[in-house]
Amino acid sequence: AWARHRAGGAAEEADAPLAEPAAPAAEEDPAQALRIDAIRLELGYGLLRLATGESGQRLTEQIRGLRRSLAMELGYLLPPVRIQDNVQLPPNTYVVRLKEIEAGRAELRPTMLMAMDPKGGPIALPGERTTEPAFGLPAAWIEETLRDEAAARGYTVVDPASVLVTHLTELVRDHLAELLSFADTQKLLDELPREHQRLVADLTAAQIGTGTIQRVLQALLAERVSIRDLPTILEGIQDGAAGARGFNGLLAAVRNRLARQITDSLMGPNGYVPLVTLSAEWERAFAEAMVGPPEDRQLAMQPTRLQEFMAKVREVFDRAATMGEQPALLVSPALRPHIRAIVERFRPSTPVLSQTEVHPRARIRTVGTI
């Protein structure tokens, strides 16, 4: 996971400097007090060196890089990241807040380096044992003098700022859907090239408002599907609206339009898309558990049966991981949103595809069956 993160480019920027103490004579504007930071990074006093001087410049550049890379990858420019001190935190602790709610926290050793085994093994060097916060890998804080030895043993060695920014990156990825606001959506629509504005006008005439478009974009981002190709997404919304199959039908039409993009994003280094398929038995079990009208189908499966399904998913995907595969789960179109809702609870980063979302020219390989 760390190798993939580092290959994707440096993480990103902090747009605001470390907060200065307010002048006691100046009364705070009540409107400012009510303002919510979309993304805020709070540092204990032992970590303030990361936000000042040369270290602070490095952290800021990394956060800028994060915003750039996510914009290119997922089509959404993050709001600025506000950095401030928090004397109530333990000295070496930082907290990431998204819309004022804590999304994650961890401790750093600002004068040391973190060493990790890419294979997930223990670190056979003197140091303080810990866990890498973004991916949960076993790690150790080691002295700077051990950097070369750690590298020679094949360990990944990173500085505290990189540990923090990698954690921030993964937290933001997990919550992108929450960060995309109505105003953000309207801005994306307003900035579309002139030749695509007629499409926006047609959707408005069909009573497809900005709120509905926002909801579709949020659903895509929640599954880490890029929204950069906004014109194609709007065409998919137009297709789905014509079918009048509820929101799930609307989203399915969009994902079908994005089939080539989705398939390409899941392709492994060997040029194949690894897939885990659902057996006919489980397809039938889920189909029989669906209730409600066609435009608003709901899943009503026994809890014990759901637990059995989740155990099977864990077993098959863990086995695939030992083979070095990161597959997607392939299911029928009608079941995809419901099975995704289940898998999201315990394997949120596992893609769930319907058969119609696999591009016809994609090369696929089945690595397991549930």
Tab-separated table of C-alpha atoms in Angstrom:
chain	number	residue	atom	x	y	z
A	1	ALA	CA	0.000	0.000	0.000
A	2	TRP	CA	2.860	2.378	0.852
A	3	ALA	CA	4.514	1.606	-2.483
A	4	ARG	CA	1.311	2.503	-4.339
A	5	HIS	CA	0.922	5.706	-2.344
A	6	ARG	CA	4.469	6.874	-3.042
A	7	ALA	CA	4.262	5.988	-6.738
A	8	GLY	CA	1.130	8.108	-7.057
A	9	GLY	CA	3.045	11.279	-6.246
A	10	ALA	CA	3.764	13.280	-3.172
A	11	ALA	CA	0.911	14.174	-0.907
A	12	GLU	CA	-0.388	17.647	-0.516
A	13	GLU	CA	-0.486	21.076	0.834
A	14	ALA	CA	-1.647	23.150	3.754
A	15	ASP	CA	-3.068	26.401	2.526
A	16	ALA	CA	-3.233	28.133	5.883
A	17	PRO	CA	-0.205	28.844	8.063
A	18	LEU	CA	-0.063	27.726	11.675
A	19	ALA	CA	-2.723	29.690	13.527
A	20	GLU	CA	-1.424	32.692	15.451
A	21	PRO	CA	-2.894	33.541	18.886
A	22	ALA	CA	-5.708	36.035	18.527
A	23	ALA	CA	-5.016	39.565	19.748
A	24	PRO	CA	-6.796	39.912	23.106
A	25	ALA	CA	-8.193	43.342	22.257
A	26	ALA	CA	-9.868	42.190	19.055
A	27	GLU	CA	-13.319	40.714	19.431
A	28	GLU	CA	-13.875	37.614	17.293
A	29	ASP	CA	-16.399	37.988	14.524
A	30	PRO	CA	-19.350	35.690	15.424
A	31	ALA	CA	-19.686	34.709	11.767
A	32	GLN	CA	-16.073	33.513	11.756
A	33	ALA	CA	-16.667	31.535	14.945
A	34	LEU	CA	-19.490	29.649	13.217
A	35	ARG	CA	-17.420	28.847	10.144
A	36	ILE	CA	-16.582	25.150	9.682
A	37	ASP	CA	-13.226	24.043	8.288
A	38	ALA	CA	-13.708	21.343	5.670
A	39	ILE	CA	-10.304	19.829	6.530
A	40	ARG	CA	-8.302	20.732	9.612
A	41	LEU	CA	-5.018	19.305	10.854
A	42	GLU	CA	-4.375	19.880	14.565
A	43	LEU	CA	-0.865	19.407	15.977
A	44	GLY	CA	0.287	18.835	19.546
A	45	TYR	CA	3.032	21.234	20.652
A	46	GLY	CA	5.713	18.573	20.154
A	47	LEU	CA	4.878	18.479	16.424
A	48	LEU	CA	4.917	22.229	15.791
A	49	ARG	CA	8.344	21.887	14.187
A	50	LEU	CA	6.591	20.051	11.327
A	51	ALA	CA	4.635	23.219	10.531
A	52	THR	CA	7.425	25.782	10.836
A	53	GLY	CA	10.688	26.522	9.059
A	54	GLU	CA	12.076	24.082	6.510
A	55	SER	CA	9.956	21.202	7.861
A	56	GLY	CA	6.821	23.326	7.594
A	57	GLN	CA	7.600	24.165	3.983
A	58	ARG	CA	8.030	20.460	3.244
A	59	LEU	CA	4.706	19.595	4.889
A	60	THR	CA	2.955	22.383	3.001
A	61	GLU	CA	4.403	21.214	-0.315
A	62	GLN	CA	3.330	17.646	0.400
A	63	ILE	CA	-0.233	18.758	1.095
A	64	ARG	CA	-0.259	20.805	-2.105
A	65	GLY	CA	0.871	17.699	-3.921
A	66	LEU	CA	-1.998	15.747	-2.361
A	67	ARG	CA	-4.550	18.235	-3.646
A	68	ARG	CA	-3.029	18.157	-7.128
A	69	SER	CA	-2.808	14.367	-7.312
A	70	LEU	CA	-6.385	13.829	-6.076
A	71	ALA	CA	-7.658	16.429	-8.535
A	72	MET	CA	-5.976	14.583	-11.408
A	73	GLU	CA	-6.969	11.128	-10.176
A	74	LEU	CA	-10.537	11.682	-8.965
A	75	GLY	CA	-11.547	14.976	-10.573
A	76	TYR	CA	-12.164	16.899	-7.356
A	77	LEU	CA	-10.025	19.711	-5.957
A	78	LEU	CA	-9.978	19.444	-2.184
A	79	PRO	CA	-10.763	22.453	-0.016
A	80	PRO	CA	-7.703	24.073	1.614
A	81	VAL	CA	-6.256	22.248	4.612
A	82	ARG	CA	-6.101	24.407	7.727
A	83	ILE	CA	-3.194	23.672	10.086
A	84	GLN	CA	-3.304	24.799	13.693
A	85	ASP	CA	-1.793	23.972	17.057
A	86	ASN	CA	-3.855	22.364	19.810
A	87	VAL	CA	-2.300	22.520	23.282
A	88	GLN	CA	-4.938	20.125	24.612
A	89	LEU	CA	-3.469	17.264	22.571
A	90	PRO	CA	-0.641	15.062	23.873
A	91	PRO	CA	2.660	16.608	22.653
A	92	ASN	CA	3.371	14.220	19.761
A	93	THR	CA	-0.224	13.630	18.667
A	94	TYR	CA	-2.007	15.008	15.612
A	95	VAL	CA	-5.717	14.927	14.774
A	96	VAL	CA	-7.366	15.170	11.351
A	97	ARG	CA	-10.841	16.712	11.441
A	98	LEU	CA	-13.243	16.711	8.513
A	99	LYS	CA	-16.041	19.233	8.930
A	100	GLU	CA	-15.080	19.537	12.615
A	101	ILE	CA	-15.510	15.794	13.255
A	102	GLU	CA	-12.435	13.759	14.148
A	103	ALA	CA	-11.601	11.356	11.320
A	104	GLY	CA	-8.314	10.019	12.654
A	105	ARG	CA	-5.377	10.607	14.973
A	106	ALA	CA	-1.925	9.171	15.589
A	107	GLU	CA	1.394	9.822	17.301
A	108	LEU	CA	4.669	10.752	15.618
A	109	ARG	CA	8.272	10.883	16.761
A	110	PRO	CA	9.410	14.128	15.112
A	111	THR	CA	13.163	13.451	15.437
A	112	MET	CA	13.022	9.834	14.219
A	113	LEU	CA	12.176	7.876	11.066
A	114	MET	CA	9.513	5.225	10.532
A	115	ALA	CA	10.632	1.886	9.085
A	116	MET	CA	8.170	-0.616	7.608
A	117	ASP	CA	8.491	-4.003	5.954
A	118	PRO	CA	6.533	-3.894	2.645
A	119	LYS	CA	5.599	-7.546	3.277
A	120	GLY	CA	4.088	-6.701	6.663
A	121	GLY	CA	6.748	-8.435	8.742
A	122	PRO	CA	8.300	-7.184	12.006
A	123	ILE	CA	11.193	-4.720	11.960
A	124	ALA	CA	14.451	-6.348	13.065
A	125	LEU	CA	16.147	-3.117	14.140
A	126	PRO	CA	16.461	-1.291	17.480
A	127	GLY	CA	13.644	1.193	17.924
A	128	GLU	CA	10.165	1.865	19.240
A	129	ARG	CA	7.565	-0.588	17.934
A	130	THR	CA	4.442	1.038	16.516
A	131	THR	CA	1.768	0.721	13.814
A	132	GLU	CA	1.732	2.767	10.620
A	133	PRO	CA	-1.518	4.796	10.912
A	134	ALA	CA	-2.775	4.824	7.306
A	135	PHE	CA	-2.655	1.100	6.486
A	136	GLY	CA	-2.074	-0.539	9.876
A	137	LEU	CA	1.298	-2.057	8.965
A	138	PRO	CA	3.743	-3.122	11.703
A	139	ALA	CA	6.436	-0.450	11.949
A	140	ALA	CA	9.160	0.959	14.169
A	141	TRP	CA	10.510	4.404	14.941
A	142	ILE	CA	14.261	4.272	14.379
A	143	GLU	CA	17.123	6.739	14.732
A	144	GLU	CA	18.357	8.639	11.677
A	145	THR	CA	21.682	6.793	11.955
A	146	LEU	CA	19.902	3.519	11.063
A	147	ARG	CA	18.433	4.825	7.789
A	148	ASP	CA	20.995	3.175	5.500
A	149	GLU	CA	20.862	-0.146	7.339
A	150	ALA	CA	17.049	-0.164	7.192
A	151	ALA	CA	17.106	0.551	3.452
A	152	ALA	CA	19.678	-2.202	2.916
A	153	ARG	CA	17.319	-4.671	4.591
A	154	GLY	CA	14.546	-3.724	2.189
A	155	TYR	CA	12.474	-1.686	4.627
A	156	THR	CA	10.517	1.373	3.555
A	157	VAL	CA	11.880	4.357	5.504
A	158	VAL	CA	9.887	7.597	5.736
A	159	ASP	CA	10.067	10.828	7.702
A	160	PRO	CA	7.316	11.901	10.153
A	161	ALA	CA	5.793	14.460	7.758
A	162	SER	CA	5.324	11.773	5.092
A	163	VAL	CA	3.690	9.460	7.636
A	164	LEU	CA	1.251	12.232	8.557
A	165	VAL	CA	0.424	13.198	4.975
A	166	THR	CA	-0.091	9.587	3.897
A	167	HIS	CA	-2.546	9.153	6.772
A	168	LEU	CA	-4.278	12.409	5.801
A	169	THR	CA	-4.489	11.226	2.182
A	170	GLU	CA	-6.213	7.954	3.070
A	171	LEU	CA	-8.637	9.659	5.460
A	172	VAL	CA	-9.578	12.166	2.771
A	173	ARG	CA	-10.045	9.397	0.198
A	174	ASP	CA	-12.369	7.585	2.588
A	175	HIS	CA	-14.505	10.710	3.125
A	176	LEU	CA	-14.421	12.449	-0.271
A	177	ALA	CA	-18.152	11.978	-0.727
A	178	GLU	CA	-18.834	13.949	2.460
A	179	LEU	CA	-16.513	16.760	1.394
A	180	LEU	CA	-18.188	17.347	-1.991
A	181	SER	CA	-20.697	20.103	-1.268
A	182	PHE	CA	-23.610	21.517	-3.244
A	183	ALA	CA	-21.495	24.607	-3.972
A	184	ASP	CA	-18.626	22.411	-5.206
A	185	THR	CA	-21.005	20.608	-7.546
A	186	GLN	CA	-22.401	23.861	-8.917
A	187	LYS	CA	-18.854	25.125	-9.496
A	188	LEU	CA	-17.985	21.966	-11.451
A	189	LEU	CA	-21.058	22.487	-13.638
A	190	ASP	CA	-20.359	26.187	-14.170
A	191	GLU	CA	-16.780	25.441	-15.239
A	192	LEU	CA	-17.749	22.898	-17.895
A	193	PRO	CA	-16.638	23.914	-21.397
A	194	ARG	CA	-19.216	25.823	-23.407
A	195	GLU	CA	-19.946	22.870	-25.693
A	196	HIS	CA	-21.267	20.873	-22.720
A	197	GLN	CA	-23.507	23.580	-21.239
A	198	ARG	CA	-26.416	22.473	-23.441
A	199	LEU	CA	-26.319	19.113	-21.648
A	200	VAL	CA	-26.621	20.876	-18.287
A	201	ALA	CA	-29.554	22.884	-19.646
A	202	ASP	CA	-31.278	19.704	-20.865
A	203	LEU	CA	-30.915	18.107	-17.422
A	204	THR	CA	-32.352	21.219	-15.792
A	205	ALA	CA	-35.297	21.114	-18.201
A	206	ALA	CA	-35.822	17.460	-17.252
A	207	GLN	CA	-35.973	18.540	-13.596
A	208	ILE	CA	-32.598	16.992	-12.744
A	209	GLY	CA	-31.229	19.545	-10.316
A	210	THR	CA	-27.792	20.201	-8.878
A	211	GLY	CA	-28.729	18.258	-5.740
A	212	THR	CA	-29.343	15.076	-7.731
A	213	ILE	CA	-26.082	15.523	-9.631
A	214	GLN	CA	-24.277	16.068	-6.325
A	215	ARG	CA	-25.729	12.836	-4.962
A	216	VAL	CA	-24.532	10.892	-8.025
A	217	LEU	CA	-21.033	12.366	-7.777
A	218	GLN	CA	-20.910	11.563	-4.069
A	219	ALA	CA	-21.908	7.959	-4.756
A	220	LEU	CA	-19.106	7.643	-7.312
A	221	LEU	CA	-16.496	9.198	-5.021
A	222	ALA	CA	-17.598	6.937	-2.163
A	223	GLU	CA	-16.407	4.012	-4.308
A	224	ARG	CA	-13.303	5.910	-5.465
A	225	VAL	CA	-14.576	6.308	-9.028
A	226	SER	CA	-13.185	9.427	-10.693
A	227	ILE	CA	-15.635	12.229	-11.522
A	228	ARG	CA	-13.149	13.980	-13.799
A	229	ASP	CA	-15.074	12.984	-16.944
A	230	LEU	CA	-18.096	15.028	-15.900
A	231	PRO	CA	-19.688	15.253	-19.383
A	232	THR	CA	-19.906	11.447	-19.618
A	233	ILE	CA	-21.378	11.324	-16.109
A	234	LEU	CA	-24.043	13.862	-17.097
A	235	GLU	CA	-24.855	11.817	-20.200
A	236	GLY	CA	-25.300	8.794	-17.942
A	237	ILE	CA	-27.634	10.771	-15.692
A	238	GLN	CA	-29.635	11.703	-18.773
A	239	ASP	CA	-29.837	8.013	-19.742
A	240	GLY	CA	-30.924	6.993	-16.246
A	241	ALA	CA	-33.524	9.734	-15.965
A	242	ALA	CA	-35.172	8.487	-19.142
A	243	GLY	CA	-35.544	5.042	-17.563
A	244	ALA	CA	-37.160	6.382	-14.357
A	245	ARG	CA	-35.812	3.550	-12.176
A	246	GLY	CA	-35.070	5.490	-9.007
A	247	PHE	CA	-31.665	6.613	-7.782
A	248	ASN	CA	-30.048	3.172	-8.059
A	249	GLY	CA	-31.112	3.017	-11.699
A	250	LEU	CA	-29.712	6.494	-12.277
A	251	LEU	CA	-26.375	5.551	-10.717
A	252	ALA	CA	-26.249	2.279	-12.662
A	253	ALA	CA	-26.701	4.166	-15.945
A	254	VAL	CA	-23.816	6.467	-15.033
A	255	ARG	CA	-21.537	3.589	-14.045
A	256	ASN	CA	-22.371	1.799	-17.311
A	257	ARG	CA	-21.289	4.921	-19.214
A	258	LEU	CA	-18.036	4.866	-17.217
A	259	ALA	CA	-17.387	1.158	-17.841
A	260	ARG	CA	-14.106	1.684	-19.693
A	261	GLN	CA	-12.798	4.066	-17.038
A	262	ILE	CA	-13.834	1.806	-14.148
A	263	THR	CA	-12.391	-1.298	-15.779
A	264	ASP	CA	-9.117	0.439	-16.595
A	265	SER	CA	-8.708	1.625	-12.985
A	266	LEU	CA	-8.933	-1.989	-11.774
A	267	MET	CA	-6.464	-3.450	-14.259
A	268	GLY	CA	-3.479	-5.183	-12.698
A	269	PRO	CA	0.140	-4.870	-13.849
A	270	ASN	CA	-0.290	-7.974	-16.047
A	271	GLY	CA	-2.996	-6.268	-18.123
A	272	TYR	CA	-5.893	-8.277	-16.681
A	273	VAL	CA	-8.753	-7.256	-14.405
A	274	PRO	CA	-8.848	-9.782	-11.524
A	275	LEU	CA	-12.386	-10.733	-10.520
A	276	VAL	CA	-14.137	-12.742	-7.832
A	277	THR	CA	-17.495	-14.004	-9.076
A	278	LEU	CA	-20.683	-14.746	-7.179
A	279	SER	CA	-21.934	-18.319	-7.422
A	280	ALA	CA	-25.381	-19.104	-8.823
A	281	GLU	CA	-26.426	-20.188	-5.322
A	282	TRP	CA	-25.670	-16.804	-3.775
A	283	GLU	CA	-27.117	-14.908	-6.743
A	284	ARG	CA	-30.353	-16.831	-6.251
A	285	ALA	CA	-30.324	-16.308	-2.479
A	286	PHE	CA	-29.971	-12.553	-2.857
A	287	ALA	CA	-32.559	-12.347	-5.638
A	288	GLU	CA	-35.098	-14.208	-3.481
A	289	ALA	CA	-34.426	-11.857	-0.553
A	290	MET	CA	-35.335	-8.706	-2.505
A	291	VAL	CA	-38.614	-7.000	-1.599
A	292	GLY	CA	-40.446	-3.840	-2.647
A	293	PRO	CA	-41.348	-2.162	-5.957
A	294	PRO	CA	-38.872	-2.287	-8.877
A	295	GLU	CA	-37.761	1.335	-8.419
A	296	ASP	CA	-37.092	0.896	-4.681
A	297	ARG	CA	-35.981	-2.677	-4.047
A	298	GLN	CA	-34.746	-3.545	-0.548
A	299	LEU	CA	-32.755	-6.485	0.761
A	300	ALA	CA	-34.445	-8.563	3.479
A	301	MET	CA	-32.009	-11.400	4.157
A	302	GLN	CA	-31.673	-13.248	7.459
A	303	PRO	CA	-28.795	-11.877	9.616
A	304	THR	CA	-27.257	-15.338	9.965
A	305	ARG	CA	-27.224	-15.705	6.189
A	306	LEU	CA	-25.591	-12.282	5.822
A	307	GLN	CA	-22.909	-13.266	8.335
A	308	GLU	CA	-22.249	-16.411	6.329
A	309	PHE	CA	-21.882	-14.345	3.156
A	310	MET	CA	-19.467	-11.902	4.804
A	311	ALA	CA	-17.338	-14.775	6.091
A	312	LYS	CA	-17.166	-16.231	2.567
A	313	VAL	CA	-16.139	-12.857	1.135
A	314	ARG	CA	-13.335	-12.516	3.693
A	315	GLU	CA	-12.114	-16.037	2.998
A	316	VAL	CA	-12.016	-15.685	-0.793
A	317	PHE	CA	-10.485	-12.197	-0.833
A	318	ASP	CA	-7.858	-13.088	1.779
A	319	ARG	CA	-6.892	-16.084	-0.357
A	320	ALA	CA	-6.623	-13.835	-3.417
A	321	ALA	CA	-4.414	-11.424	-1.461
A	322	THR	CA	-1.949	-14.225	-0.685
A	323	MET	CA	-1.624	-14.675	-4.459
A	324	GLY	CA	-0.843	-10.979	-4.865
A	325	GLU	CA	-4.245	-10.148	-6.377
A	326	GLN	CA	-6.572	-7.248	-5.554
A	327	PRO	CA	-9.778	-8.344	-7.275
A	328	ALA	CA	-13.191	-6.775	-7.667
A	329	LEU	CA	-16.396	-8.624	-6.810
A	330	LEU	CA	-18.550	-9.237	-9.907
A	331	VAL	CA	-22.335	-9.497	-9.435
A	332	SER	CA	-25.533	-9.008	-11.436
A	333	PRO	CA	-26.683	-5.409	-12.079
A	334	ALA	CA	-29.833	-5.682	-9.951
A	335	LEU	CA	-27.858	-6.848	-6.912
A	336	ARG	CA	-24.836	-4.560	-7.154
A	337	PRO	CA	-26.017	-1.661	-4.928
A	338	HIS	CA	-27.244	-4.030	-2.220
A	339	ILE	CA	-24.140	-6.228	-2.170
A	340	ARG	CA	-21.942	-3.128	-2.240
A	341	ALA	CA	-23.768	-1.842	0.868
A	342	ILE	CA	-22.901	-5.093	2.664
A	343	VAL	CA	-19.273	-5.303	1.537
A	344	GLU	CA	-18.737	-1.624	2.376
A	345	ARG	CA	-19.221	-2.375	6.082
A	346	PHE	CA	-16.154	-4.586	6.417
A	347	ARG	CA	-14.144	-4.147	3.183
A	348	PRO	CA	-14.841	-0.524	2.131
A	349	SER	CA	-12.051	-0.390	-0.463
A	350	THR	CA	-13.173	-3.570	-2.274
A	351	PRO	CA	-14.763	-2.683	-5.645
A	352	VAL	CA	-18.135	-4.261	-6.450
A	353	LEU	CA	-18.965	-4.367	-10.172
A	354	SER	CA	-21.960	-5.442	-12.167
A	355	GLN	CA	-21.500	-7.416	-15.372
A	356	THR	CA	-22.577	-4.390	-17.421
A	357	GLU	CA	-19.748	-2.289	-15.947
A	358	VAL	CA	-17.012	-4.512	-17.382
A	359	HIS	CA	-15.881	-3.040	-20.690
A	360	PRO	CA	-16.332	-5.518	-23.580
A	361	ARG	CA	-12.680	-5.229	-24.603
A	362	ALA	CA	-11.283	-5.670	-21.111
A	363	ARG	CA	-9.225	-8.772	-20.421
A	364	ILE	CA	-10.487	-10.400	-17.246
A	365	ARG	CA	-9.320	-13.241	-15.059
A	366	THR	CA	-11.372	-15.013	-12.395
A	367	VAL	CA	-9.302	-15.570	-9.251
A	368	GLY	CA	-12.063	-16.893	-6.994
A	369	THR	CA	-15.759	-17.644	-6.543
A	370	ILE	CA	-18.044	-17.047	-3.568
